[in-house]
Tab-separated table of C-alpha atoms and ligand atoms in Angstrom:
chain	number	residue	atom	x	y	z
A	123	UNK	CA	-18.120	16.377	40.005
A	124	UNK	CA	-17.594	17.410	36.037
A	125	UNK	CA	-14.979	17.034	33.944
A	126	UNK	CA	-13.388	20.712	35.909
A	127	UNK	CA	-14.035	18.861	39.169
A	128	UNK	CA	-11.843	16.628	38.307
A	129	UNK	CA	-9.364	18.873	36.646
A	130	UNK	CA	-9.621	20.628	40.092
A	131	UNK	CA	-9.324	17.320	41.810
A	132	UNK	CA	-5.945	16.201	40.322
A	133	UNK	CA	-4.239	19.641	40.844
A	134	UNK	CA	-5.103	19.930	44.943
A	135	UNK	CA	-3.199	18.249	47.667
A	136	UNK	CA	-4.236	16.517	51.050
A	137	UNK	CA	-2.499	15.106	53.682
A	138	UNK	CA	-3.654	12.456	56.220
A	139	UNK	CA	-2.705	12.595	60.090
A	140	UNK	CA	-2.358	9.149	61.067
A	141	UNK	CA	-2.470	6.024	58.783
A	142	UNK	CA	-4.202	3.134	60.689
A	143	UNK	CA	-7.792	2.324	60.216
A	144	UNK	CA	-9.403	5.717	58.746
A	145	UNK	CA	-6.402	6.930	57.775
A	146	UNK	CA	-5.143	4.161	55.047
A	147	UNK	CA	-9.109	3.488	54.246
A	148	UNK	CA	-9.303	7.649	53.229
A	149	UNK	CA	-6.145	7.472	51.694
A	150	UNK	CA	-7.162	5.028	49.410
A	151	UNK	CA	-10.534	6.112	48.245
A	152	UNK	CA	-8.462	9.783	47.554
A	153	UNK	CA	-5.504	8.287	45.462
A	154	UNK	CA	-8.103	5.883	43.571
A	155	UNK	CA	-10.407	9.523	43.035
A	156	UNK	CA	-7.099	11.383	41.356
A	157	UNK	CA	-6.042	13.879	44.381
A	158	UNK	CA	-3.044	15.075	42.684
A	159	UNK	CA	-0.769	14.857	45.682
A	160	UNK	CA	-0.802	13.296	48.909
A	161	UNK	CA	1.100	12.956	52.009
A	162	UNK	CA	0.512	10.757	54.551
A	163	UNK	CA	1.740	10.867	58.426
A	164	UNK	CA	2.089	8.389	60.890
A	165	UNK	CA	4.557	7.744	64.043
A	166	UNK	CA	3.516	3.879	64.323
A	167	UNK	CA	4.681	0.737	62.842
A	168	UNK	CA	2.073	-2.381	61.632
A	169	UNK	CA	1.474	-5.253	63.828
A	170	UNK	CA	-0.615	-8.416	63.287
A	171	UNK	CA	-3.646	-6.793	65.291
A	172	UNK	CA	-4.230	-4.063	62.901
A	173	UNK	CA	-4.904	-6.208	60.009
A	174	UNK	CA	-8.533	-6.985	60.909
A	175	UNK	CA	-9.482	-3.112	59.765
A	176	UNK	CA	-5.974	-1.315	58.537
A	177	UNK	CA	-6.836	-1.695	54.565
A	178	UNK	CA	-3.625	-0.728	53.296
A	179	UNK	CA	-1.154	-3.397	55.238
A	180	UNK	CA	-0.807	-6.765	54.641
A	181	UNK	CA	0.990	-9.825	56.296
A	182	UNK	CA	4.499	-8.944	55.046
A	183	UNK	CA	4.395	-5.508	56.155
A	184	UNK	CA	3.157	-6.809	59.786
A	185	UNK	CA	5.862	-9.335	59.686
A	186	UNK	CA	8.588	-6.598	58.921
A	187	UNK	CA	7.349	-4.321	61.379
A	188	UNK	CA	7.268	-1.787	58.561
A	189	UNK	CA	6.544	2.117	59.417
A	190	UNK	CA	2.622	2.339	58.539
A	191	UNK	CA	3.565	5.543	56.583
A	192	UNK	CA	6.272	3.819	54.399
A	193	UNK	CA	4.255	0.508	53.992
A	194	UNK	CA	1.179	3.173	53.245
A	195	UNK	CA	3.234	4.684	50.294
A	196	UNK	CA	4.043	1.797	48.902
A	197	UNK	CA	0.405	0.601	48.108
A	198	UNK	CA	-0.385	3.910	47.181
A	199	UNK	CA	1.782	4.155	44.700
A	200	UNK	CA	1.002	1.165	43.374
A	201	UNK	CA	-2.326	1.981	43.323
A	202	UNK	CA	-2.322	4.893	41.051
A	203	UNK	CA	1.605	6.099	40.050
A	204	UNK	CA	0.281	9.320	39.094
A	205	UNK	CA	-0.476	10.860	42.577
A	206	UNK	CA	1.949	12.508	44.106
A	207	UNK	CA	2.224	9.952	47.181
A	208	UNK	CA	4.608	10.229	50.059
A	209	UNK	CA	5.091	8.585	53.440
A	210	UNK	CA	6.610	10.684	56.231
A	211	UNK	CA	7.333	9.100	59.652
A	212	UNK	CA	6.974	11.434	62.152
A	213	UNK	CA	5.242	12.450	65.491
A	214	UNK	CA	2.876	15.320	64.825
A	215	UNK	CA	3.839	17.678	67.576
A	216	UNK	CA	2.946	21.409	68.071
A	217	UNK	CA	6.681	22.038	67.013
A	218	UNK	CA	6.620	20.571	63.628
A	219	UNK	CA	2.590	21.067	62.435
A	220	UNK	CA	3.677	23.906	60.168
A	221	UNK	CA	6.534	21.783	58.632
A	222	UNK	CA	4.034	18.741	57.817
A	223	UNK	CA	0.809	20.790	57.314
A	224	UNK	CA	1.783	23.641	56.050
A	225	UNK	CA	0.561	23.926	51.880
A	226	UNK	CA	-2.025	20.943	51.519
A	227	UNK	CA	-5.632	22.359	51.183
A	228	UNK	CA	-7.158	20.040	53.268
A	229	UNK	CA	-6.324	18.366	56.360
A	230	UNK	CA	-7.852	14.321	56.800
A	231	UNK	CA	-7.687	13.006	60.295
A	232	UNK	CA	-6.977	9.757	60.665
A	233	UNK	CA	-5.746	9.692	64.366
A	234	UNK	CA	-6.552	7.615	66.953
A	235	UNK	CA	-6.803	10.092	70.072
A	236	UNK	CA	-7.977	13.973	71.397
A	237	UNK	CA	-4.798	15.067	71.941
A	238	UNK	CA	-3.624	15.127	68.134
A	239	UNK	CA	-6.963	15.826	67.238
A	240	UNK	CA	-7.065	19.065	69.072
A	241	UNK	CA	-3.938	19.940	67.511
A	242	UNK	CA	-5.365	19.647	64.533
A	243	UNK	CA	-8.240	21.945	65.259
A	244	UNK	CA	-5.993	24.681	66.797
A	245	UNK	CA	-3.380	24.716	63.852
A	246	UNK	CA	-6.589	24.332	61.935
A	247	UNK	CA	-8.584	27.283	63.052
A	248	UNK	CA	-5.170	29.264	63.642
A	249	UNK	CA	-4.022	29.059	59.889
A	250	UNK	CA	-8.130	29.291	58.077
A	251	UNK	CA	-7.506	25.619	56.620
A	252	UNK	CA	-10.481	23.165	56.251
A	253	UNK	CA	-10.115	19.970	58.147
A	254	UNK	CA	-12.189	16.958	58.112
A	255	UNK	CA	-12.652	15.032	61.842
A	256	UNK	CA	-13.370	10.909	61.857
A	257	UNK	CA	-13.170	8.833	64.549
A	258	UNK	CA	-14.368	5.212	65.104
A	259	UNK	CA	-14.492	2.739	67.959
A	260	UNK	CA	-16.039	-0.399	68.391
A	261	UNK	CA	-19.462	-0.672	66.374
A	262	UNK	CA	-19.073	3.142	65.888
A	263	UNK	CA	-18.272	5.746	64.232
A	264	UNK	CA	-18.261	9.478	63.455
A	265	UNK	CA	-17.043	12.483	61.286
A	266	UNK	CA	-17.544	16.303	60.710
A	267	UNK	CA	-15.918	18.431	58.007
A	268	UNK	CA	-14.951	21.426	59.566
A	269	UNK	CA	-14.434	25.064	57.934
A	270	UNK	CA	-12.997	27.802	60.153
A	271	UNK	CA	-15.258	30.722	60.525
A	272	UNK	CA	-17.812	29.001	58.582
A	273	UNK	CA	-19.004	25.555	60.804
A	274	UNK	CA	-18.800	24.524	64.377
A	275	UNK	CA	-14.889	23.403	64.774
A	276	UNK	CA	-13.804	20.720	66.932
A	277	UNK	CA	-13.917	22.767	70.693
A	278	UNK	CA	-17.099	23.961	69.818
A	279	UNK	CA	-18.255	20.328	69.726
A	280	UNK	CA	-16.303	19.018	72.577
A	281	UNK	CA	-14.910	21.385	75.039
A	282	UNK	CA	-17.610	22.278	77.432
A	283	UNK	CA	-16.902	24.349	80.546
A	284	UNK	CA	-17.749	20.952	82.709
A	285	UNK	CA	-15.470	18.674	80.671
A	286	UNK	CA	-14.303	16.720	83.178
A	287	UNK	CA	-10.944	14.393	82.416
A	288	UNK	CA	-13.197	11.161	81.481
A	289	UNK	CA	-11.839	7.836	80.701
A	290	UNK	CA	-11.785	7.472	77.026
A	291	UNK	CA	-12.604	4.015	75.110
A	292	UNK	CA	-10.003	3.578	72.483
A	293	UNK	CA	-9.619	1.074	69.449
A	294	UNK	CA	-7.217	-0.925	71.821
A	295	UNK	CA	-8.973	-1.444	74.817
A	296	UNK	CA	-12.046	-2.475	73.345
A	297	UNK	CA	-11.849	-2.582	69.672
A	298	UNK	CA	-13.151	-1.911	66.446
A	299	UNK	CA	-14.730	-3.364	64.247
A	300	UNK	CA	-13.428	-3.183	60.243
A	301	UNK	CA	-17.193	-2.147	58.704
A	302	UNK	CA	-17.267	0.950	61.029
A	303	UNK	CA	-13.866	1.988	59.388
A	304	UNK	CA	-14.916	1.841	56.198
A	305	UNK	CA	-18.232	3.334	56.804
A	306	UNK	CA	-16.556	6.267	58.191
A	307	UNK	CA	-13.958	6.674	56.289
A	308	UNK	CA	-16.283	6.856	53.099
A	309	UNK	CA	-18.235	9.151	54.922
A	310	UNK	CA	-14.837	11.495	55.162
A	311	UNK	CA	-13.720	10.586	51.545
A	312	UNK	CA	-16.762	12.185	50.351
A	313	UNK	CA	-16.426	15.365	51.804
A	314	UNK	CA	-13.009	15.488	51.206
A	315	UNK	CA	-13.547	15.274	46.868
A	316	UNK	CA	-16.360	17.657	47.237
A	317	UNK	CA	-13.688	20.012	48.580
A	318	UNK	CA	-11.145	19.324	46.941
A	319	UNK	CA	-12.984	19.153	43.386
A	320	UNK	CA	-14.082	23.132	44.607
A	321	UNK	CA	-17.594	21.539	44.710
A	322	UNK	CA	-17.959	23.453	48.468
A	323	UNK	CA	-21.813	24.051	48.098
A	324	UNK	CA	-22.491	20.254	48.357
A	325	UNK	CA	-20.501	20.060	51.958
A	326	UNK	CA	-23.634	18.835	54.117
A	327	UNK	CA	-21.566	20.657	56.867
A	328	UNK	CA	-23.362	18.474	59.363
A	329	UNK	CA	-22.350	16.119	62.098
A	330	UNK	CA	-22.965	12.197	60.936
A	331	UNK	CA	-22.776	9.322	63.957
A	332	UNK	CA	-23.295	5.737	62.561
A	333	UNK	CA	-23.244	2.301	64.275
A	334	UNK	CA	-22.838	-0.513	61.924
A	335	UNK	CA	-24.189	-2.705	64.824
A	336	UNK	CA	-27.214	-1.241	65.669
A	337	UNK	CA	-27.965	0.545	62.311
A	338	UNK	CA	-28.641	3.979	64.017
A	339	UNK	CA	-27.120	6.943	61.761
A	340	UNK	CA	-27.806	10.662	62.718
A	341	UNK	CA	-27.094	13.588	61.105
A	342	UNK	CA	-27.067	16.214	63.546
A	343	UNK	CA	-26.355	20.189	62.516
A	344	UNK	CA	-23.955	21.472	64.734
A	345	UNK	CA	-24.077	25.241	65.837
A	346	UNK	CA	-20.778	27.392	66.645
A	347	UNK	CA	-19.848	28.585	70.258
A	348	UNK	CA	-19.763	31.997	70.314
A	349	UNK	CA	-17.466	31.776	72.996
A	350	UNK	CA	-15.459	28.507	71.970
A	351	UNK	CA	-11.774	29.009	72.938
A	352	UNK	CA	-10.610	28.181	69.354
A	353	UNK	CA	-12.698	29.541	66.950
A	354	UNK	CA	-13.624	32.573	68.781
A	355	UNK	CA	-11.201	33.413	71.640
A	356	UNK	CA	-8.576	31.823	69.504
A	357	UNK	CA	-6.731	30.529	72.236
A	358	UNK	CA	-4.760	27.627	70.758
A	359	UNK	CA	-3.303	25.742	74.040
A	360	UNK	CA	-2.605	22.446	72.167
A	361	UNK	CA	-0.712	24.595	69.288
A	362	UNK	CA	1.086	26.210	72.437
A	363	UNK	CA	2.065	22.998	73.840
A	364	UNK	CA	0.845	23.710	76.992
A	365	UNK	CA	-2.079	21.230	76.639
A	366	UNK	CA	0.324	18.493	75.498
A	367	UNK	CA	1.563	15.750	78.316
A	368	UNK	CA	4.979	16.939	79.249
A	369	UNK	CA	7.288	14.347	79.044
A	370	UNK	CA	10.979	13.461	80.641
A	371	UNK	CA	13.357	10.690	81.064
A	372	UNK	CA	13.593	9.485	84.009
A	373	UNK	CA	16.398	6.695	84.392
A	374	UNK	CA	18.504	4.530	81.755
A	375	UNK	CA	15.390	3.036	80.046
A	376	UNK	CA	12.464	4.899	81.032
A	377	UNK	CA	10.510	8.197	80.397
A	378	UNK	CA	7.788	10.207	82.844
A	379	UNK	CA	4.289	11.062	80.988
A	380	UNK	CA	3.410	14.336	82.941
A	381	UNK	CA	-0.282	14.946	82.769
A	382	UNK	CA	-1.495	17.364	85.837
A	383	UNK	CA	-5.186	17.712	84.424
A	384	UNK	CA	-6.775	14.446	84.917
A	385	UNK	CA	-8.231	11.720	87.623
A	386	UNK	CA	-7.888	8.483	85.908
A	387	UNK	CA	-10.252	5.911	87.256
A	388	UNK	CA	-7.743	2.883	87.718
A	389	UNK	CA	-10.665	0.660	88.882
A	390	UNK	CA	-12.609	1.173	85.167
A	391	UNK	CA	-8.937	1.408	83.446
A	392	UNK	CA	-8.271	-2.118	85.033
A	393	UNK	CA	-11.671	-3.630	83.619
A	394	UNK	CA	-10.881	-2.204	79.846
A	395	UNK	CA	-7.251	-3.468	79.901
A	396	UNK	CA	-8.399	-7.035	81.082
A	397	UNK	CA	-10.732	-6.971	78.555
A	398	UNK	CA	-8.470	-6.491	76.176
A	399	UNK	CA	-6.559	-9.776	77.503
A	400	UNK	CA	-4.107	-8.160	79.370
A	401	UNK	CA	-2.231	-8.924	82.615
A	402	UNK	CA	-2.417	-6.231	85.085
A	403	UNK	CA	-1.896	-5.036	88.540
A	404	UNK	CA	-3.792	-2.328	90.126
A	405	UNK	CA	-3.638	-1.299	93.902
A	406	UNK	CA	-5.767	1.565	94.202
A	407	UNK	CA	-2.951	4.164	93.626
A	408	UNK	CA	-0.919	2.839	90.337
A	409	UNK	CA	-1.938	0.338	87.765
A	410	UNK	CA	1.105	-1.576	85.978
A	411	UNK	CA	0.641	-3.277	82.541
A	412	UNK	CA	3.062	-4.660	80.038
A	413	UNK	CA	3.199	-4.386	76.007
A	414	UNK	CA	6.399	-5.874	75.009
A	415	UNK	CA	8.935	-4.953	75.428
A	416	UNK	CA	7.597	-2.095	77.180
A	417	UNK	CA	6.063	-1.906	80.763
A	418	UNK	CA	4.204	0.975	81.494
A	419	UNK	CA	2.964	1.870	85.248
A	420	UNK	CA	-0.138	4.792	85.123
A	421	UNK	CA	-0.809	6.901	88.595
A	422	UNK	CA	-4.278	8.408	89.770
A	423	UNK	CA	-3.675	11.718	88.661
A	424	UNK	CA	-2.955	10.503	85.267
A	425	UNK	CA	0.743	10.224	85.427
A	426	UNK	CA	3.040	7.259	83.976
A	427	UNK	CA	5.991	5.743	83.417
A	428	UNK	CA	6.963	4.031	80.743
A	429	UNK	CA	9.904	1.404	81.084
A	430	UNK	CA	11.739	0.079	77.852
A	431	UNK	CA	11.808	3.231	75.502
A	432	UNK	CA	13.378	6.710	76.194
A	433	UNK	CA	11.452	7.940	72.832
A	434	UNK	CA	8.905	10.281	73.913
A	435	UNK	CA	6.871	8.965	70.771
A	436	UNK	CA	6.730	5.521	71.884
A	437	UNK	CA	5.657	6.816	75.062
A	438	UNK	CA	2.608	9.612	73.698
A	439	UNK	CA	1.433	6.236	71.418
A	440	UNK	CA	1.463	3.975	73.826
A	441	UNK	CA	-0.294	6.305	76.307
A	442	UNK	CA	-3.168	7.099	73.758
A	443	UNK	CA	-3.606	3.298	72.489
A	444	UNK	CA	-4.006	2.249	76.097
A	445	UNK	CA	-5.414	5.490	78.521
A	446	UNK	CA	-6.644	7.593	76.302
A	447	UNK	CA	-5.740	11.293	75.145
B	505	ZN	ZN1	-14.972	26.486	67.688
């Protein structure tokens, strides 16, 4: 990196979408490296569970129930007081991207599901601003740095005319384990200095998958759609809103998760959530689980209800820990 990489590196600024596994792991590694300022997002609070692989949280914040992104910029800080650190608790929504993206040079996911992810990409792609992808389930992980107009974003990689709705495996269904985290997360880190440190020729620009289980890792180069609907069409329907589940309250307590796009397999969603030690009750045309306090009942066509909460937040988190974006 050089002595003017790292000049370079203390005067940029990052900010992190989502601050649970990935996200506190990459956060870490950044404010260690000198990033001069970061900002870190997140819309959940710690629990016991996450400690097995959230590297930033300890007991006390799990006890306290603490806001990841306020228990997040608290270690931070800590860490190294000269970064520029700061915690914002918030739902990243189409309506309010600009407001918490807007300005940082790079953009570090560290979500846990499509739906953010893809509004990520669009705002992304819509405003020319690098982003770097990571994601990580079970023994396995993966991550892409992505550079509008230069690489494959992230619809060129996913969105396929046949994409059928499929059921998605996330980190609370069936897990994930802590080494996959990290191995990802360094993976991202590293991409991220070389950016930030204007170092852009060493960007491998490539696609890396890694199991920590099975000790397969593939790079794989990953080619642009010429006819992908971000990067070239430049439709952006998650920016829009239009792709996001619409949601309403419905009675004192509750809220209705609108999704019209997707067949959920209850059958397959039944056999994840026992997994995961849940109780559940599924009759072929609604399944009904409970995460205290909240009790959430999911239809065929992808539809739910969630009882206990009229925040629309509680209800997108809760959807994506449990279905899947
Ligand atoms: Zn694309």
């Amino acid at each position: 990196m050089g002595e003017e990489g790292q000049r370079r590196l203390l005067g940029s600024s990052a900010v992190v979408v989502g601050c649970g596994a990935i996200g506190a792991s990459t956060a870490q590694l950044l404010v260690r490296a000198g990033t001069g300022r970061l900002r870190v997002i997140d819309r959940d609070f710690v629990e016991p569970s996450n400690l097995q692989r959230q590297a930033l949280f300890d007991e006390h914040d799990a006890r306290e129930a603490l806001p990841k992104a306020a228990a997040a910029e608290r270690k931070l800080r800590l860490l190294n007081a000269e970064i520029r650190t700061e915690g914002v608790v918030a739902d990243l929504t189409p309506r309010n991207a600009e407001e918490l993206l807007g300005g940082f040079d790079l953009i570090l996911d560290g979500t846990d599901n499509f739906e953010t992810r893809f509004l990520l990409n669009d705002y992304a792609v819509e405003a020319g601003r690098p982003w770097i992808y990571a994601a990580a389930v079970g023994s396995y992980g993966v991550t892409l740095a992505i550079r509008p107009g230069e690489t494959a974003c992230l619809a060129c990689l996913m969105e396929t005319a046949d994409a059928g709705p499929a059921l998605e495996e996330t980190c609370d269904t069936v897990g994930v384990l802590g080494p996959a985290v990290s191995l990802v997360s360094s993976l991202q880190a590293a991409e991220a200095l070389k950016f930030l440190s204007g170092r852009i020729e060493a960007l491998h620009g490539r696609l890396i998958s890694c199991d920590v289980w099975s000790g397969r890792i593939q790079s794989i180069g990953v080619a642009r759609n010429t006819d992908c609907r971000a990067c070239a069409r430049r439709e952006f329907s998650y920016l829009e809103g239009q792709a996001q589940p619409h949601i309403t309250r419905c009675g004192r307590d509750s809220v209705q998760i609108h999704e019209r796009r997707r067949t959920l397999d209850l059958g397959a969603l039944e056999g994840s959530l026992r997994a995961a030690g849940m109780a559940v009750k599924q009759n072929g045309f609604l399944l009904k689980f409970s995460v205290p306090p909240y009790e959430m009942t999911v239809f065929g066509d992808g539809r739910a209800i969630l009882k206990g909460s009229t925040d629309p937040a509680v209800a997108r988190s809760l959807y994506a820990r449990y279905i899947g974006a």
